[in-house]
Coordinates of C-alpha atoms in Angstrom, one line a residue:
Q44 CA -26.0 115.2 -42.2
V45 CA -28.4 112.3 -42.8
Q46 CA -30.1 112.7 -46.1
L47 CA -32.0 110.8 -48.9
V48 CA -32.1 112.6 -52.2
E49 CA -34.2 111.3 -55.1
S50 CA -33.5 112.1 -58.7
G51 CA -34.4 110.9 -62.2
G52 CA -38.0 111.9 -62.4
G53 CA -39.4 113.7 -65.4
L54 CA -41.9 113.7 -68.3
V55 CA -42.2 110.5 -70.3
Q56 CA -44.7 109.1 -72.8
A57 CA -46.7 106.1 -72.0
G58 CA -44.7 102.9 -72.6
G59 CA -41.4 104.7 -71.8
S60 CA -39.0 104.2 -69.0
L61 CA -37.3 106.1 -66.2
R62 CA -34.8 105.2 -63.6
L63 CA -35.1 106.9 -60.3
S64 CA -32.2 107.1 -57.9
C65 CA -32.1 107.6 -54.2
A66 CA -28.7 108.7 -52.9
A67 CA -28.1 108.3 -49.2
S68 CA -25.6 110.4 -47.2
G69 CA -24.7 110.4 -43.5
F70 CA -25.5 106.7 -43.0
S71 CA -25.0 103.4 -44.8
L72 CA -27.9 101.7 -46.6
D73 CA -26.4 98.3 -45.9
D74 CA -28.6 97.5 -42.8
Y75 CA -31.7 99.2 -44.0
A76 CA -34.7 98.1 -46.0
I77 CA -35.3 100.6 -48.8
A78 CA -38.8 101.4 -50.0
W79 CA -40.2 103.4 -52.8
F80 CA -43.6 105.2 -52.3
R81 CA -45.6 107.4 -54.5
Q82 CA -48.2 110.0 -53.9
V83 CA -50.7 111.9 -56.0
P84 CA -52.3 115.1 -54.7
G85 CA -55.1 114.5 -52.2
K86 CA -54.1 110.9 -51.5
E87 CA -51.8 109.1 -49.0
H88 CA -48.5 107.7 -49.9
E89 CA -48.7 104.3 -51.7
G90 CA -46.1 101.6 -51.4
V91 CA -44.5 100.7 -54.7
S92 CA -41.6 98.4 -54.0
C93 CA -39.2 97.5 -51.2
I94 CA -36.0 95.6 -50.9
T95 CA -34.8 94.1 -47.6
P96 CA -31.3 94.4 -46.1
G97 CA -28.9 92.0 -47.9
N98 CA -31.3 92.0 -50.9
R99 CA -32.9 88.8 -49.5
R100 CA -36.4 89.8 -50.5
V101 CA -38.2 92.2 -52.8
L102 CA -41.9 93.1 -52.2
N103 CA -43.8 94.8 -55.0
A104 CA -47.3 96.3 -55.1
D105 CA -49.7 94.5 -57.4
F106 CA -49.8 97.3 -59.9
V107 CA -46.0 96.9 -60.5
K108 CA -46.7 93.6 -62.4
G109 CA -43.1 93.1 -63.5
R110 CA -42.7 96.6 -64.8
F111 CA -40.6 98.1 -62.0
T112 CA -37.3 96.8 -60.6
I113 CA -35.8 97.9 -57.3
A114 CA -32.1 97.6 -56.7
R115 CA -29.3 99.0 -54.5
D116 CA -25.6 99.7 -54.9
N117 CA -24.0 99.6 -51.5
V118 CA -20.7 100.9 -52.9
K119 CA -22.5 104.0 -54.2
N120 CA -24.8 104.0 -51.2
T121 CA -27.7 104.5 -53.6
A122 CA -30.9 102.7 -54.4
Y123 CA -32.7 102.6 -57.7
L124 CA -36.2 102.1 -59.2
Q125 CA -36.1 101.1 -62.8
M126 CA -39.6 101.7 -64.2
N127 CA -40.5 100.3 -67.6
N128 CA -43.7 100.4 -69.7
L129 CA -44.9 103.4 -67.8
K130 CA -48.7 104.3 -67.8
P131 CA -50.4 107.6 -67.2
D132 CA -51.7 106.1 -63.8
D133 CA -48.1 106.0 -62.7
T134 CA -48.0 109.8 -62.6
A135 CA -47.0 110.8 -59.1
A136 CA -44.3 112.1 -56.8
Y137 CA -42.0 109.2 -56.0
Y138 CA -40.3 109.0 -52.7
C139 CA -37.6 106.7 -51.2
A140 CA -37.6 105.8 -47.5
T141 CA -35.5 103.5 -45.3
R142 CA -36.1 101.5 -42.2
K143 CA -33.6 99.5 -40.3
G144 CA -33.8 95.7 -39.9
P145 CA -35.0 92.6 -41.8
D146 CA -38.7 93.5 -41.2
G147 CA -38.4 97.0 -42.6
C148 CA -40.4 96.3 -45.7
Y149 CA -43.4 95.2 -43.7
E150 CA -44.2 98.7 -42.6
H151 CA -46.8 100.3 -44.9
D152 CA -46.9 103.7 -43.4
F153 CA -44.5 106.1 -45.1
Y154 CA -44.1 108.2 -42.0
E155 CA -42.9 105.2 -40.0
Y156 CA -39.8 104.9 -42.0
T157 CA -36.7 106.3 -40.3
Y158 CA -35.4 108.5 -43.2
R159 CA -37.5 109.8 -46.1
G160 CA -36.6 111.8 -49.2
Q161 CA -38.3 114.8 -50.6
G162 CA -39.5 113.2 -53.7
T163 CA -39.1 113.3 -57.5
Q164 CA -42.0 114.0 -59.9
V165 CA -42.9 111.5 -62.6
I166 CA -45.4 112.5 -65.3
V167 CA -46.5 110.0 -67.8
S168 CA -48.3 111.4 -70.8
S169 CA -50.8 109.4 -72.9

């Protein structure tokens, strides 16, 4: 069964850190671009960060500003989003998604990604 499962969300104070995980099963992440999106109620999914197959390139949203780091572990078939210096505006549900091919990160529509997780909630208190 093909599945992406996010974990690692929670409640953290402003300035704190969280590491989100995205565990894949039923397929290998090796040939896929891996993206993290976030969504707040009433708004569309917003791209956060994306890493291309082979880790050749990382694309980050402007608001990341060096605070977040995306990575993958092909042995564990898992992707990560390390989030530091969190701000209340980072409060959202965070989703991982994958899209095959070197141009996968250039798709901005969450629903155009091949596989999508169910999300993990991040709450940053001020």
